[in-house]
Coordinates of C-alpha atoms in Angstrom, one line a residue:
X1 CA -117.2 64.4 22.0
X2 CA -119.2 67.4 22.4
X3 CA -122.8 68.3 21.6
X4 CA -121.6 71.1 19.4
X5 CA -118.5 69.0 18.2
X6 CA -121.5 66.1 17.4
X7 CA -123.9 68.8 15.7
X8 CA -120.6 69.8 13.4
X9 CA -120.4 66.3 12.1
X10 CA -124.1 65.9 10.7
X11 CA -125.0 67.2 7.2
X12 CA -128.2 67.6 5.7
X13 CA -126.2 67.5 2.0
X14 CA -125.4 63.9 3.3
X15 CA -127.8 61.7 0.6
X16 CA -126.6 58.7 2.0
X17 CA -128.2 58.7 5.5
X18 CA -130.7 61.2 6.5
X19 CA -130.2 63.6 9.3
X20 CA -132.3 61.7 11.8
X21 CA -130.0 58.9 11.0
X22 CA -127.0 60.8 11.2
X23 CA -128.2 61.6 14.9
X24 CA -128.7 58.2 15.6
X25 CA -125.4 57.3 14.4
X26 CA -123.0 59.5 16.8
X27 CA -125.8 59.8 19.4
X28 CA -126.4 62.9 18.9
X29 CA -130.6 64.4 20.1
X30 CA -132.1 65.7 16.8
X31 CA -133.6 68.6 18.9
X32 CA -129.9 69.5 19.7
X33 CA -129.0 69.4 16.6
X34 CA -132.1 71.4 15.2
X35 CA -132.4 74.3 17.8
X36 CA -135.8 74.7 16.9
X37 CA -138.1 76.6 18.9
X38 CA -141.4 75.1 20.7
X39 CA -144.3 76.7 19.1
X40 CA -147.4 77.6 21.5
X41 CA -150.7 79.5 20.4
X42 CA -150.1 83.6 20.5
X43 CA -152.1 83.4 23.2
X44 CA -150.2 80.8 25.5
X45 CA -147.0 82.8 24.3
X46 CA -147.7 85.6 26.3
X47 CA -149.6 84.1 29.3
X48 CA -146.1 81.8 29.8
X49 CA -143.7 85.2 29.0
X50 CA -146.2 87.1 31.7
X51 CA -145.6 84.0 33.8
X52 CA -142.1 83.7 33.8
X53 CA -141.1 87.3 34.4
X54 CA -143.4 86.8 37.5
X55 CA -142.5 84.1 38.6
X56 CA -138.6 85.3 38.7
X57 CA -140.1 87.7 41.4
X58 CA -142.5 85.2 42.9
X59 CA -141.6 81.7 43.1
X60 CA -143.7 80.9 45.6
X61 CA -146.9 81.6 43.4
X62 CA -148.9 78.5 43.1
X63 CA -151.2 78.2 39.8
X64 CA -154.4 79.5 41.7
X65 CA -152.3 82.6 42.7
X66 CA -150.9 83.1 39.1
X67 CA -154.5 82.5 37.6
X68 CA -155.5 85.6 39.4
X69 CA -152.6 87.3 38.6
X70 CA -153.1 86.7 35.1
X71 CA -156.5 87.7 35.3
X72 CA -155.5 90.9 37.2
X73 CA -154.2 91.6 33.7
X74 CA -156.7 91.4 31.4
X75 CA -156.2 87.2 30.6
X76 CA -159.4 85.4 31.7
X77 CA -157.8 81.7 32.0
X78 CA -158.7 78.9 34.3
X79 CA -156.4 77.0 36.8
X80 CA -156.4 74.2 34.6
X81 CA -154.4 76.3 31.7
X82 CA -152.0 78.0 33.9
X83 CA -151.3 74.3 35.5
X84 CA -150.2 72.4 32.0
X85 CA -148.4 75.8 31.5
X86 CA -146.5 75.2 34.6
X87 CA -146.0 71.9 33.5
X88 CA -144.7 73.2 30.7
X89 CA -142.6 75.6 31.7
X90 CA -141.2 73.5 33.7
X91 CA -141.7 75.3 37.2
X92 CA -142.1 74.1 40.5
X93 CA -143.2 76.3 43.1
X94 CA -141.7 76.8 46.1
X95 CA -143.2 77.4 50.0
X96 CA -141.7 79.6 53.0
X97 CA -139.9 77.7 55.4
X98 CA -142.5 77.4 58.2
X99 CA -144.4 75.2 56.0
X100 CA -141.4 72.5 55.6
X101 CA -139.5 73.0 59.2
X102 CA -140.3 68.9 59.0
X103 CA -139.3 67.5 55.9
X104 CA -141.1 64.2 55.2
X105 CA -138.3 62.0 54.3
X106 CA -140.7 60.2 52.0
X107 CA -140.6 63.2 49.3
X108 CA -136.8 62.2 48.7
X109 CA -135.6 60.2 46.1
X110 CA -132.1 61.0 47.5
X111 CA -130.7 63.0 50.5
X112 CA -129.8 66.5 50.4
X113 CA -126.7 66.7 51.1
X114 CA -125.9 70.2 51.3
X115 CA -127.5 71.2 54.4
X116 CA -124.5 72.3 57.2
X117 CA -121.9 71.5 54.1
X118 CA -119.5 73.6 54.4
X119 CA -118.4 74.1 50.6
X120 CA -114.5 75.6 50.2
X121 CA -113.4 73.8 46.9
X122 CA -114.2 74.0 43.1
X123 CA -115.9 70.8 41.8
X124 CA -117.1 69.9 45.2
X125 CA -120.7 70.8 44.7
X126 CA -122.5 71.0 41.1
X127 CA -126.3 72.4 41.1
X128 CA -128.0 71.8 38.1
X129 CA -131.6 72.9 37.0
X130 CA -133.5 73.3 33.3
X131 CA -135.4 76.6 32.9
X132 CA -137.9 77.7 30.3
X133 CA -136.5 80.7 27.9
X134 CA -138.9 82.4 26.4
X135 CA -138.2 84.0 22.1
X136 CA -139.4 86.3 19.8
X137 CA -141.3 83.8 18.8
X138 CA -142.0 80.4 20.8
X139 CA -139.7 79.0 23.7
X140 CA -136.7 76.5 24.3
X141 CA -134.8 75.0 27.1
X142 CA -131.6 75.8 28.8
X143 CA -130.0 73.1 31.4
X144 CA -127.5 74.7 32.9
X145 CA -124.8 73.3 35.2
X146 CA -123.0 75.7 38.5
X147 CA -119.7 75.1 40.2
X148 CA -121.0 76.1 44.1
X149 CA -117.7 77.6 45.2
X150 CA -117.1 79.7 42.5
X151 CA -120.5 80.2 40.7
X152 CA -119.0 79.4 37.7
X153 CA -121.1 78.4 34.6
X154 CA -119.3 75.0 33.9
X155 CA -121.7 73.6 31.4
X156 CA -125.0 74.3 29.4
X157 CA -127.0 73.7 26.3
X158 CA -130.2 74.3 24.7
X159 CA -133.1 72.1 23.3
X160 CA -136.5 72.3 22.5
X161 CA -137.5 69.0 24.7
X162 CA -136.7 68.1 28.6
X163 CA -135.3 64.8 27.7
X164 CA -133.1 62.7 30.5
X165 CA -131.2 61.9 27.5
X166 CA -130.5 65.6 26.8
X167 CA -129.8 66.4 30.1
X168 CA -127.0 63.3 31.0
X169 CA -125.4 64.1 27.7
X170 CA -124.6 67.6 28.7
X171 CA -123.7 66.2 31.8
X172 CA -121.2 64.1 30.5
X173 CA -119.8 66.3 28.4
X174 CA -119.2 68.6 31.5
X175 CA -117.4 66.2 33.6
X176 CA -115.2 65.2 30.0
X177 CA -113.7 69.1 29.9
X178 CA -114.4 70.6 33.6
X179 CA -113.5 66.9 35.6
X180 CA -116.1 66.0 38.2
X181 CA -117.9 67.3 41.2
X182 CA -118.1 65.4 44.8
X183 CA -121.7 65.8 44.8
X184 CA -124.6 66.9 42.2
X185 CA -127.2 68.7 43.4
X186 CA -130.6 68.5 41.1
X187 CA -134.3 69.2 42.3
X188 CA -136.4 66.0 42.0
X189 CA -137.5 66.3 37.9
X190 CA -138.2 62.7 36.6
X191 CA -135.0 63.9 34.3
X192 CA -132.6 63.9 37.5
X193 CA -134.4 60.7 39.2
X194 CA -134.4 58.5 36.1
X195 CA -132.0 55.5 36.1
X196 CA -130.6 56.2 33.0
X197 CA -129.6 59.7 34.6
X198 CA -128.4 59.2 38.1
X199 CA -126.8 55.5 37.4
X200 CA -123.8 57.3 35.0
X201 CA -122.7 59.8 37.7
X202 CA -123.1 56.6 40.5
X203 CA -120.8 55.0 38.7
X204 CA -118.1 57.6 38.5
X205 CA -118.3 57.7 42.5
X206 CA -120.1 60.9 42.2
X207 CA -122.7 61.6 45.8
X208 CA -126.5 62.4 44.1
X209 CA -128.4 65.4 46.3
X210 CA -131.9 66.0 45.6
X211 CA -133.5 68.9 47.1
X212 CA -136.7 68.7 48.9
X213 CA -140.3 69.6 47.2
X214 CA -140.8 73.0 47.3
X215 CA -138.2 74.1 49.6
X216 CA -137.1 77.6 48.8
X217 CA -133.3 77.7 49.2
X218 CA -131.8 74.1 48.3
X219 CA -131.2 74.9 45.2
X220 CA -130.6 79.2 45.2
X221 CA -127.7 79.1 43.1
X222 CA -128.4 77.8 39.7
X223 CA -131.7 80.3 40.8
X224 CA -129.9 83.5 41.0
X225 CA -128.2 82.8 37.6
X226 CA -131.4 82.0 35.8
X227 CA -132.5 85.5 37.0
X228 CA -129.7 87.3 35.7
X229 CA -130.0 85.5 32.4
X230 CA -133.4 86.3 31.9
X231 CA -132.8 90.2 33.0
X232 CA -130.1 91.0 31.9
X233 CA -129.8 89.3 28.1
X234 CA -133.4 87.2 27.4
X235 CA -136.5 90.0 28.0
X236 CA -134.1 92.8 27.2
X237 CA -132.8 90.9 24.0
X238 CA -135.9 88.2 22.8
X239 CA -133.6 85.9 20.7
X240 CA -135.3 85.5 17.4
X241 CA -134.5 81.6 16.6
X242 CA -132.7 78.8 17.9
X243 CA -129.4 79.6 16.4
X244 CA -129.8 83.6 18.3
X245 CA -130.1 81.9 21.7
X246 CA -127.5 79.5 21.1
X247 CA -125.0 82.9 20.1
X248 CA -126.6 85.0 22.8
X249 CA -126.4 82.4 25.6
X250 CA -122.8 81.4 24.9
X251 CA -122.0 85.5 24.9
X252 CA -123.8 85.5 28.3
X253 CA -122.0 82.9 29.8
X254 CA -118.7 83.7 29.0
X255 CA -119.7 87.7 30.4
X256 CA -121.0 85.9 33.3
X257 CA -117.6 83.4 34.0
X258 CA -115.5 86.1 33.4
X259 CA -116.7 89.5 34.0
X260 CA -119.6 89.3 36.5
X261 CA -118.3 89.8 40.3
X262 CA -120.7 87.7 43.0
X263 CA -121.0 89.3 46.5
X264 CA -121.3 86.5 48.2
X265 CA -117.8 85.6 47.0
X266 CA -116.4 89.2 45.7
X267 CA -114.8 87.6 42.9
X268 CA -115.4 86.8 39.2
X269 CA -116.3 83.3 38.7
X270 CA -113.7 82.0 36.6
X271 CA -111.0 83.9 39.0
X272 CA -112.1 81.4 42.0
X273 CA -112.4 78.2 40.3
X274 CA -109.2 78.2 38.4
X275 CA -107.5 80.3 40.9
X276 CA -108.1 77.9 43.9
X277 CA -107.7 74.9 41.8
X278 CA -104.1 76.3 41.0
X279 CA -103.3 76.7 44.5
X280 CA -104.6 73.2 45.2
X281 CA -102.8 71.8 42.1

């Protein structure tokens, strides 16, 4: 059963059990069934929209460099902020190349397993990621999942928490209507390296690839889509509750699967993935 099929079932009307226990009962997240936004001061509201639209550009900005970039525009905080912001925000900066041509192989939890890979199928390669969303008024999360080959949207949700549980759920529910990759491809967020996480898609004989701290391209995919989300629907279109970004998201998606051509592949992503799995089939 789905998250949305499980947030159907529960009923605040419902005397007999509360809501809380009516999420406990079909193991359903109360934040996915609430949609309710984070709240943050007015003044951490804009530092972390001024951060994120920066960010898009400059993912390589650490928090001293974003402190003075913050300050640059008028917002005397310390390093100390803009860290737990980061935190946050969930963001993880990332380092040019010459920095990393040695990858320590203590940072890895698990091998990356894309480098060389020559990818040529749907549901060979999954990348998955969670990414701040900033609203009209406080934030939420979006953890999205991306079919490699086709760059195909195969599964999402929103929540106002970066729970492992939240995350393995909408997993789960991917792989019950999309099937299952090869390999999943997360970066190293104690969501993606918990047990409880990583021991489900084990199980199902799925390959786990972790990329490596801060290394700028492992993970570009789920990367570019994040960008085209946030420019082309969330700062043009600040949804204005958690039920708005559930609607607008779910509009977006479905424009991105079915209407938005990739050059890389110069095809629409839902043309690709069920077009090659109907060749293969």
């Amino acid at each position: 059963m789905s998250i949305m099929e499980k947030r159907s079932l529960v009923s605040p009307k419902y005397r007999a059990l509360s809501v809380s226990d009516q999420c406990k009962l079909i193991g359903l997240q109360r934040s996915s069934y609430y949609f309710k936004p984070r709240g943050q001061s007015l003044l951490n509201q804009r530092l972390m929209k001024a951060i994120d639209r920066q960010f898009l550009d400059c993912p390589f900005y650490g928090v001293e460099r974003m402190r003075d970039y913050l300050i640059g525009l008028g917002h005397h905080v310390g390093v100390k902020r803009v860290r737990r912001l980061y935190r946050l925000m969930n963001l993880r900066t990332i380092y040019p190349k010459r920095n990393l041509s040695k990858a320590n192989p203590a940072d890895y939890k698990y091998p990356y397993l894309l480098k060389g890979l020559k990818i040529e199928r749907p549901n060979q390669v999954w990348q998955a990621d969670i990414s701040y969303i900033p609203m009209f008024r406080g934030f939420m999360y979006m953890f999205a999942i991306i079919d490699v080959y086709s760059r195909r949207i195969v599964g999402w949700s929103i929540s106002n928490t970066m729970s492992m549980e939240w995350c393995r759920e909408t997993v789960l529910d991917t792989i019950r209507t999309e099937g299952q990759p090869e390999i999943f491809n997360t970066d190293q967020g104690s969501q993606f390296t918990s047990p409880g996480f990583i021991n489900p898609l084990i199980e199902r004989g799925i390959q786990i690839s972790m990329d490596g701290k801060g290394r700028a391209l492992d993970n570009v995919f789920i990367e570019r889509f994040w960008r085209s989300l946030k420019q082309e629907y969330v700062y043009l279109n600040p949804p204005n509750g958690g039920m708005d970004l559930y609607r607008g998201v779910k509009a977006y998606v479905e424009f991105y699967n079915r209407r938005h051509k990739h050059t890389g592949t110069g095809y629409v992503p839902d043309e690709l993935f069920f077009e090659t799995n109907a060749k293969a089939s």
